[in-house]
């Protein structure tokens, strides 16, 4: 078996290359990649070559929402075996620093995250990775669902960071993939109600089909909420969402603004004593994400709107710019 990879060779350019077939070290595994979800970060690297301080300065393989089947394992691997169907947590920490030892491994300063420069991602046929990043998924869960455990993990962590309590009324701003899975996570974790806002009628329709109340962004409304999960990163949305929180409301900020700084009306918000938490990926979320999807409490299938072969990666990465009725593209490296 070969190891074809979709390699970003320059801005807006993808080439299919043959990579060496990897051999696992003692704690590593080689995974046959079956499904990779396209994330907004992949598109950003492809189009502009950077996200904040992370800059693409050479060829890179994109893709970090990923699932597949274990091919081979190293001599010291005990948690998975060849043939296991697995979802992959894309960040590999050092496991020895202060943050890792405190359980905050996602804040490890040496974290190697798939498809974050300078590290290659998963848009290839065979991926070498630390076996401790692998989580077996049940046979009834598709590889596509397994790949979407990554964005679902963002939603689960956002609910954790917002201190979600049972019965809370939740506002999710932004009905992209992360907004939709954040809404789904909030509902599954006990929210009393979930309202989703966006400017796109198509995405609001998807949210409605998933059973959420919806509003058009910036539409006048007197409704207030206990929790805000901001997933759009759009100008002014965070400030407006914070204004709609009740006293002692909590907010989790997921969406990354393109601006280096944003203005908040603190003089108006301070009397409410709001709590604002930032969200940097996730930690310890894969087991609960697997259980939520396997049990049917979260359905990620409505997010999957398009499928592509590995040699169609460039088309997949530009899908959102010319197909308005798209949510999540899945690339299948074995096709």
Tab-separated table of C-alpha atoms in Angstrom:
chain	number	residue	atom	x	y	z
A	1	UNK	CA	0.000	0.000	0.000
A	2	UNK	CA	1.232	3.484	-0.844
A	3	UNK	CA	0.770	6.651	1.136
A	4	UNK	CA	-0.658	9.415	-1.033
A	5	UNK	CA	-0.902	12.840	0.582
A	6	UNK	CA	-2.631	16.081	-0.395
A	7	UNK	CA	0.136	18.640	0.130
A	8	UNK	CA	-0.371	22.404	0.196
A	9	UNK	CA	2.600	23.535	-1.905
A	10	UNK	CA	1.741	27.249	-1.909
A	11	UNK	CA	-1.161	29.631	-1.369
A	12	UNK	CA	-4.211	28.137	-3.067
A	13	UNK	CA	-2.257	25.152	-4.394
A	14	UNK	CA	-2.616	21.462	-3.572
A	15	UNK	CA	-0.528	18.682	-5.063
A	16	UNK	CA	-0.893	14.916	-4.613
A	17	UNK	CA	2.405	13.386	-3.494
A	18	UNK	CA	3.567	9.934	-2.494
A	19	UNK	CA	4.907	9.908	1.062
A	20	UNK	CA	6.906	7.098	2.724
A	21	UNK	CA	4.894	4.400	4.482
A	22	UNK	CA	5.539	5.122	8.185
A	23	UNK	CA	6.751	2.617	10.755
A	24	UNK	CA	5.563	3.091	14.343
A	25	UNK	CA	7.861	3.692	17.290
A	26	UNK	CA	7.209	1.931	20.629
A	27	UNK	CA	4.252	4.164	21.692
A	28	UNK	CA	3.031	5.024	18.184
A	29	UNK	CA	0.449	3.680	15.756
A	30	UNK	CA	-0.120	3.949	12.021
A	31	UNK	CA	-3.732	4.731	11.111
A	32	UNK	CA	-5.358	4.204	7.707
A	33	UNK	CA	-7.250	7.488	7.338
A	34	UNK	CA	-10.846	7.095	6.174
A	35	UNK	CA	-12.464	10.502	6.771
A	36	UNK	CA	-11.166	14.037	7.265
A	37	UNK	CA	-13.465	16.993	7.916
A	38	UNK	CA	-12.577	20.352	6.385
A	39	UNK	CA	-12.300	23.058	9.056
A	40	UNK	CA	-12.272	26.821	8.673
A	41	UNK	CA	-8.665	26.800	9.855
A	42	UNK	CA	-7.716	24.541	6.921
A	43	UNK	CA	-9.357	27.000	4.541
A	44	UNK	CA	-7.613	29.964	6.187
A	45	UNK	CA	-4.175	28.383	5.869
A	46	UNK	CA	-4.958	27.441	2.262
A	47	UNK	CA	-6.147	30.915	1.264
A	48	UNK	CA	-4.050	33.340	3.336
A	49	UNK	CA	-1.266	31.169	4.766
A	50	UNK	CA	-1.648	32.107	8.414
A	51	UNK	CA	-3.858	32.232	11.485
A	52	UNK	CA	-2.541	34.709	14.028
A	53	UNK	CA	1.041	33.775	14.862
A	54	UNK	CA	0.856	30.435	13.031
A	55	UNK	CA	2.344	30.958	9.577
A	56	UNK	CA	2.707	28.456	6.739
A	57	UNK	CA	6.315	28.800	5.567
A	58	UNK	CA	6.664	25.659	3.447
A	59	UNK	CA	4.743	22.650	2.160
A	60	UNK	CA	2.173	21.367	4.661
A	61	UNK	CA	-0.495	18.672	4.851
A	62	UNK	CA	-3.788	20.065	6.179
A	63	UNK	CA	-6.628	18.327	8.040
A	64	UNK	CA	-7.179	17.651	11.752
A	65	UNK	CA	-10.770	16.347	12.029
A	66	UNK	CA	-10.037	12.705	11.437
A	67	UNK	CA	-10.977	9.059	11.893
A	68	UNK	CA	-9.678	5.792	10.490
A	69	UNK	CA	-8.574	2.229	11.158
A	70	UNK	CA	-5.431	1.140	12.985
A	71	UNK	CA	-2.959	-0.558	10.632
A	72	UNK	CA	0.053	-1.262	12.847
A	73	UNK	CA	1.138	-0.459	16.410
A	74	UNK	CA	4.421	-0.140	18.257
A	75	UNK	CA	5.787	-2.625	20.776
A	76	UNK	CA	4.523	-0.761	23.860
A	77	UNK	CA	1.003	0.127	22.639
A	78	UNK	CA	-1.763	-1.353	24.796
A	79	UNK	CA	-4.830	0.848	24.210
A	80	UNK	CA	-5.493	-0.035	20.548
A	81	UNK	CA	-4.704	-2.902	18.168
A	82	UNK	CA	-4.628	-3.378	14.385
A	83	UNK	CA	-8.131	-3.359	12.954
A	84	UNK	CA	-9.600	-1.015	15.568
A	85	UNK	CA	-11.781	1.775	14.212
A	86	UNK	CA	-10.640	4.984	15.893
A	87	UNK	CA	-11.234	8.704	16.201
A	88	UNK	CA	-8.083	10.769	16.569
A	89	UNK	CA	-7.449	13.611	18.997
A	90	UNK	CA	-5.160	15.840	16.904
A	91	UNK	CA	-3.007	17.432	19.608
A	92	UNK	CA	0.016	15.573	20.999
A	93	UNK	CA	1.346	17.157	24.215
A	94	UNK	CA	4.730	16.540	25.858
A	95	UNK	CA	2.901	14.982	28.866
A	96	UNK	CA	5.668	16.109	31.266
A	97	UNK	CA	5.367	19.908	31.679
A	98	UNK	CA	3.513	21.797	34.403
A	99	UNK	CA	0.397	22.222	32.249
A	100	UNK	CA	0.295	18.563	31.229
A	101	UNK	CA	0.793	17.336	34.786
A	102	UNK	CA	-2.029	19.628	35.922
A	103	UNK	CA	-4.359	18.017	33.375
A	104	UNK	CA	-4.294	21.048	31.069
A	105	UNK	CA	-2.456	19.215	28.305
A	106	UNK	CA	-4.174	21.318	25.623
A	107	UNK	CA	-2.170	24.291	26.963
A	108	UNK	CA	1.148	22.452	26.695
A	109	UNK	CA	3.735	24.847	25.207
A	110	UNK	CA	5.179	21.957	23.189
A	111	UNK	CA	1.812	20.743	21.836
A	112	UNK	CA	2.104	19.307	18.328
A	113	UNK	CA	-1.281	19.812	16.664
A	114	UNK	CA	-2.133	18.267	13.313
A	115	UNK	CA	-2.204	20.812	10.451
A	116	UNK	CA	-0.953	23.687	12.611
A	117	UNK	CA	2.365	24.959	11.209
A	118	UNK	CA	4.941	23.534	11.230
A	119	UNK	CA	3.197	20.178	11.786
A	120	UNK	CA	1.588	18.175	8.997
A	121	UNK	CA	-2.039	17.096	9.245
A	122	UNK	CA	-4.081	14.074	8.259
A	123	UNK	CA	-4.951	14.518	4.566
A	124	UNK	CA	-3.030	11.416	3.609
A	125	UNK	CA	-3.637	7.689	3.513
A	126	UNK	CA	-1.427	6.556	6.427
A	127	UNK	CA	-0.862	8.695	9.525
A	128	UNK	CA	1.792	8.068	12.173
A	129	UNK	CA	0.671	9.305	15.599
A	130	UNK	CA	1.060	8.738	19.346
A	131	UNK	CA	-1.293	5.863	20.176
A	132	UNK	CA	-2.564	7.756	23.225
A	133	UNK	CA	-4.341	10.115	20.812
A	134	UNK	CA	-6.530	7.252	19.532
A	135	UNK	CA	-10.019	6.449	20.818
A	136	UNK	CA	-11.887	3.343	19.595
A	137	UNK	CA	-15.336	4.043	18.176
A	138	UNK	CA	-18.221	1.558	17.994
A	139	UNK	CA	-18.935	-0.312	14.764
A	140	UNK	CA	-22.245	1.510	14.300
A	141	UNK	CA	-20.487	4.891	14.246
A	142	UNK	CA	-19.358	5.955	10.769
A	143	UNK	CA	-15.877	7.284	10.114
A	144	UNK	CA	-17.503	10.582	9.109
A	145	UNK	CA	-19.143	10.806	12.530
A	146	UNK	CA	-15.812	9.891	14.110
A	147	UNK	CA	-14.104	12.766	12.328
A	148	UNK	CA	-16.710	15.222	13.607
A	149	UNK	CA	-15.950	14.297	17.210
A	150	UNK	CA	-13.233	16.948	16.924
A	151	UNK	CA	-15.522	19.949	16.352
A	152	UNK	CA	-18.005	18.412	18.803
A	153	UNK	CA	-15.193	18.412	21.360
A	154	UNK	CA	-14.854	22.173	20.851
A	155	UNK	CA	-18.558	22.511	21.664
A	156	UNK	CA	-18.308	20.293	24.734
A	157	UNK	CA	-15.320	22.291	26.005
A	158	UNK	CA	-17.134	25.571	25.332
A	159	UNK	CA	-20.018	24.372	27.522
A	160	UNK	CA	-17.502	23.434	30.223
A	161	UNK	CA	-15.771	26.804	30.011
A	162	UNK	CA	-19.142	28.587	30.215
A	163	UNK	CA	-20.053	26.683	33.358
A	164	UNK	CA	-23.236	25.317	31.782
A	165	UNK	CA	-25.817	24.220	34.344
A	166	UNK	CA	-28.883	22.073	33.836
A	167	UNK	CA	-31.809	24.219	32.769
A	168	UNK	CA	-29.739	27.138	31.504
A	169	UNK	CA	-31.068	29.130	28.591
A	170	UNK	CA	-28.273	29.267	26.014
A	171	UNK	CA	-27.571	31.631	23.117
A	172	UNK	CA	-25.204	30.338	20.402
A	173	UNK	CA	-24.067	33.027	17.960
A	174	UNK	CA	-22.915	31.634	14.620
A	175	UNK	CA	-24.512	28.604	12.924
A	176	UNK	CA	-21.410	27.245	11.260
A	177	UNK	CA	-20.257	23.710	12.072
A	178	UNK	CA	-18.783	24.645	15.470
A	179	UNK	CA	-21.830	26.707	16.396
A	180	UNK	CA	-24.171	23.856	15.503
A	181	UNK	CA	-22.199	21.252	17.462
A	182	UNK	CA	-21.902	23.661	20.388
A	183	UNK	CA	-25.676	24.008	20.371
A	184	UNK	CA	-26.030	20.225	20.177
A	185	UNK	CA	-23.582	19.756	23.043
A	186	UNK	CA	-25.389	22.325	25.192
A	187	UNK	CA	-28.721	20.577	24.668
A	188	UNK	CA	-27.238	17.138	25.379
A	189	UNK	CA	-25.552	18.423	28.531
A	190	UNK	CA	-28.797	19.707	30.014
A	191	UNK	CA	-29.547	23.193	28.670
A	192	UNK	CA	-33.162	24.181	29.166
A	193	UNK	CA	-33.297	25.871	25.765
A	194	UNK	CA	-30.871	26.681	22.953
A	195	UNK	CA	-31.248	29.565	20.490
A	196	UNK	CA	-28.942	29.877	17.464
A	197	UNK	CA	-28.305	33.076	15.484
A	198	UNK	CA	-26.699	33.651	12.087
A	199	UNK	CA	-26.971	35.837	8.977
A	200	UNK	CA	-27.340	32.824	6.634
A	201	UNK	CA	-30.867	31.579	5.994
A	202	UNK	CA	-29.497	28.205	4.889
A	203	UNK	CA	-27.544	27.689	8.106
A	204	UNK	CA	-30.492	28.852	10.198
A	205	UNK	CA	-32.602	26.259	8.370
A	206	UNK	CA	-30.041	23.592	9.286
A	207	UNK	CA	-30.257	24.729	12.906
A	208	UNK	CA	-34.049	24.524	12.745
A	209	UNK	CA	-33.852	21.023	11.272
A	210	UNK	CA	-31.722	20.039	14.277
A	211	UNK	CA	-34.489	21.276	16.592
A	212	UNK	CA	-33.068	24.610	17.753
A	213	UNK	CA	-34.839	27.951	18.063
A	214	UNK	CA	-33.317	30.464	15.645
A	215	UNK	CA	-32.924	34.207	15.156
A	216	UNK	CA	-31.336	36.306	12.444
A	217	UNK	CA	-28.221	38.024	13.778
A	218	UNK	CA	-28.775	41.573	15.005
A	219	UNK	CA	-32.574	41.151	14.829
A	220	UNK	CA	-34.302	43.075	17.637
A	221	UNK	CA	-35.165	40.840	20.572
A	222	UNK	CA	-35.827	41.269	24.267
A	223	UNK	CA	-35.012	37.652	25.161
A	224	UNK	CA	-32.168	37.186	27.639
A	225	UNK	CA	-30.007	34.179	28.426
A	226	UNK	CA	-27.883	32.550	31.119
A	227	UNK	CA	-25.076	31.440	28.805
A	228	UNK	CA	-23.555	32.795	25.583
A	229	UNK	CA	-21.401	30.633	23.306
A	230	UNK	CA	-19.944	32.954	20.658
A	231	UNK	CA	-18.854	30.983	17.582
A	232	UNK	CA	-18.943	33.540	14.758
A	233	UNK	CA	-15.943	35.787	15.409
A	234	UNK	CA	-17.892	38.470	13.539
A	235	UNK	CA	-17.466	42.144	14.504
A	236	UNK	CA	-19.791	43.296	17.253
A	237	UNK	CA	-21.399	39.898	17.856
A	238	UNK	CA	-19.642	39.217	21.160
A	239	UNK	CA	-20.575	42.612	22.576
A	240	UNK	CA	-24.198	42.235	21.480
A	241	UNK	CA	-24.396	38.715	22.888
A	242	UNK	CA	-22.984	39.843	26.234
A	243	UNK	CA	-25.647	42.530	26.447
A	244	UNK	CA	-28.278	39.781	26.300
A	245	UNK	CA	-26.949	37.904	29.319
A	246	UNK	CA	-28.778	37.990	32.633
A	247	UNK	CA	-27.022	38.956	35.867
A	248	UNK	CA	-24.161	36.534	36.612
A	249	UNK	CA	-24.327	35.279	33.035
A	250	UNK	CA	-21.423	33.333	31.571
A	251	UNK	CA	-19.898	33.484	28.115
A	252	UNK	CA	-17.503	31.204	26.258
A	253	UNK	CA	-15.695	32.792	23.311
A	254	UNK	CA	-14.975	30.242	20.565
A	255	UNK	CA	-14.988	32.325	17.377
A	256	UNK	CA	-11.689	34.013	16.559
A	257	UNK	CA	-12.014	37.626	15.453
A	258	UNK	CA	-9.821	38.706	12.550
A	259	UNK	CA	-9.112	41.898	14.485
A	260	UNK	CA	-6.209	41.962	16.931
A	261	UNK	CA	-8.426	43.581	19.536
A	262	UNK	CA	-12.157	44.084	20.018
A	263	UNK	CA	-14.110	46.673	22.000
A	264	UNK	CA	-16.482	45.681	24.804
A	265	UNK	CA	-18.907	48.026	26.603
A	266	UNK	CA	-17.576	47.183	30.048
A	267	UNK	CA	-19.389	50.051	31.772
A	268	UNK	CA	-22.683	48.474	30.682
A	269	UNK	CA	-21.614	44.884	31.359
A	270	UNK	CA	-19.870	45.330	34.713
A	271	UNK	CA	-23.076	45.799	36.772
A	272	UNK	CA	-24.194	42.352	35.583
A	273	UNK	CA	-20.962	40.753	36.870
A	274	UNK	CA	-20.586	38.573	33.814
A	275	UNK	CA	-17.916	35.906	33.395
A	276	UNK	CA	-16.127	35.714	30.037
A	277	UNK	CA	-14.067	32.588	29.312
A	278	UNK	CA	-11.854	32.021	26.297
A	279	UNK	CA	-11.797	28.630	24.572
A	280	UNK	CA	-8.590	27.070	23.256
A	281	UNK	CA	-9.540	23.724	21.721
A	282	UNK	CA	-10.409	21.117	24.431
A	283	UNK	CA	-9.154	18.572	26.935
A	284	UNK	CA	-10.464	15.155	28.035
A	285	UNK	CA	-13.484	15.396	25.710
A	286	UNK	CA	-13.235	12.390	23.376
A	287	UNK	CA	-14.866	9.800	25.669
A	288	UNK	CA	-17.941	11.958	26.264
A	289	UNK	CA	-18.090	13.000	22.585
A	290	UNK	CA	-18.089	9.340	21.533
A	291	UNK	CA	-20.835	8.541	24.045
A	292	UNK	CA	-23.011	11.494	22.995
A	293	UNK	CA	-22.888	10.494	19.316
A	294	UNK	CA	-23.105	6.726	19.873
A	295	UNK	CA	-26.128	7.128	22.150
A	296	UNK	CA	-27.923	9.399	19.672
A	297	UNK	CA	-28.013	12.345	22.073
A	298	UNK	CA	-26.023	14.330	19.487
A	299	UNK	CA	-26.606	13.863	15.762
A	300	UNK	CA	-23.746	15.257	13.664
A	301	UNK	CA	-25.016	13.846	10.368
A	302	UNK	CA	-26.983	17.006	9.362
A	303	UNK	CA	-23.690	18.906	9.261
A	304	UNK	CA	-22.212	16.670	6.549
A	305	UNK	CA	-23.254	18.183	3.218
A	306	UNK	CA	-20.456	17.314	0.749
A	307	UNK	CA	-17.949	14.512	0.088
A	308	UNK	CA	-14.651	14.609	-1.843
A	309	UNK	CA	-11.820	12.311	-2.896
A	310	UNK	CA	-8.245	13.077	-1.868
A	311	UNK	CA	-7.475	14.444	-5.343
A	312	UNK	CA	-10.404	16.877	-4.923
A	313	UNK	CA	-8.912	18.465	-1.794
A	314	UNK	CA	-8.506	21.870	-3.438
A	315	UNK	CA	-12.198	21.867	-4.383
A	316	UNK	CA	-13.146	20.841	-0.838
A	317	UNK	CA	-11.107	23.659	0.694
A	318	UNK	CA	-12.802	26.306	-1.457
A	319	UNK	CA	-16.325	24.870	-1.183
A	320	UNK	CA	-17.681	27.442	1.244
A	321	UNK	CA	-16.743	30.395	-0.945
A	322	UNK	CA	-18.920	29.349	-3.888
A	323	UNK	CA	-21.507	26.884	-2.503
A	324	UNK	CA	-23.697	28.733	-0.055
A	325	UNK	CA	-25.687	25.656	0.983
A	326	UNK	CA	-22.664	23.887	2.454
A	327	UNK	CA	-21.805	23.198	6.083
A	328	UNK	CA	-19.179	20.472	6.375
A	329	UNK	CA	-17.133	18.797	3.657
A	330	UNK	CA	-15.607	15.369	4.280
A	331	UNK	CA	-12.516	14.209	2.334
A	332	UNK	CA	-11.973	10.462	1.920
A	333	UNK	CA	-8.211	9.787	1.485
A	334	UNK	CA	-8.693	6.173	0.428
A	335	UNK	CA	-10.795	7.169	-2.597
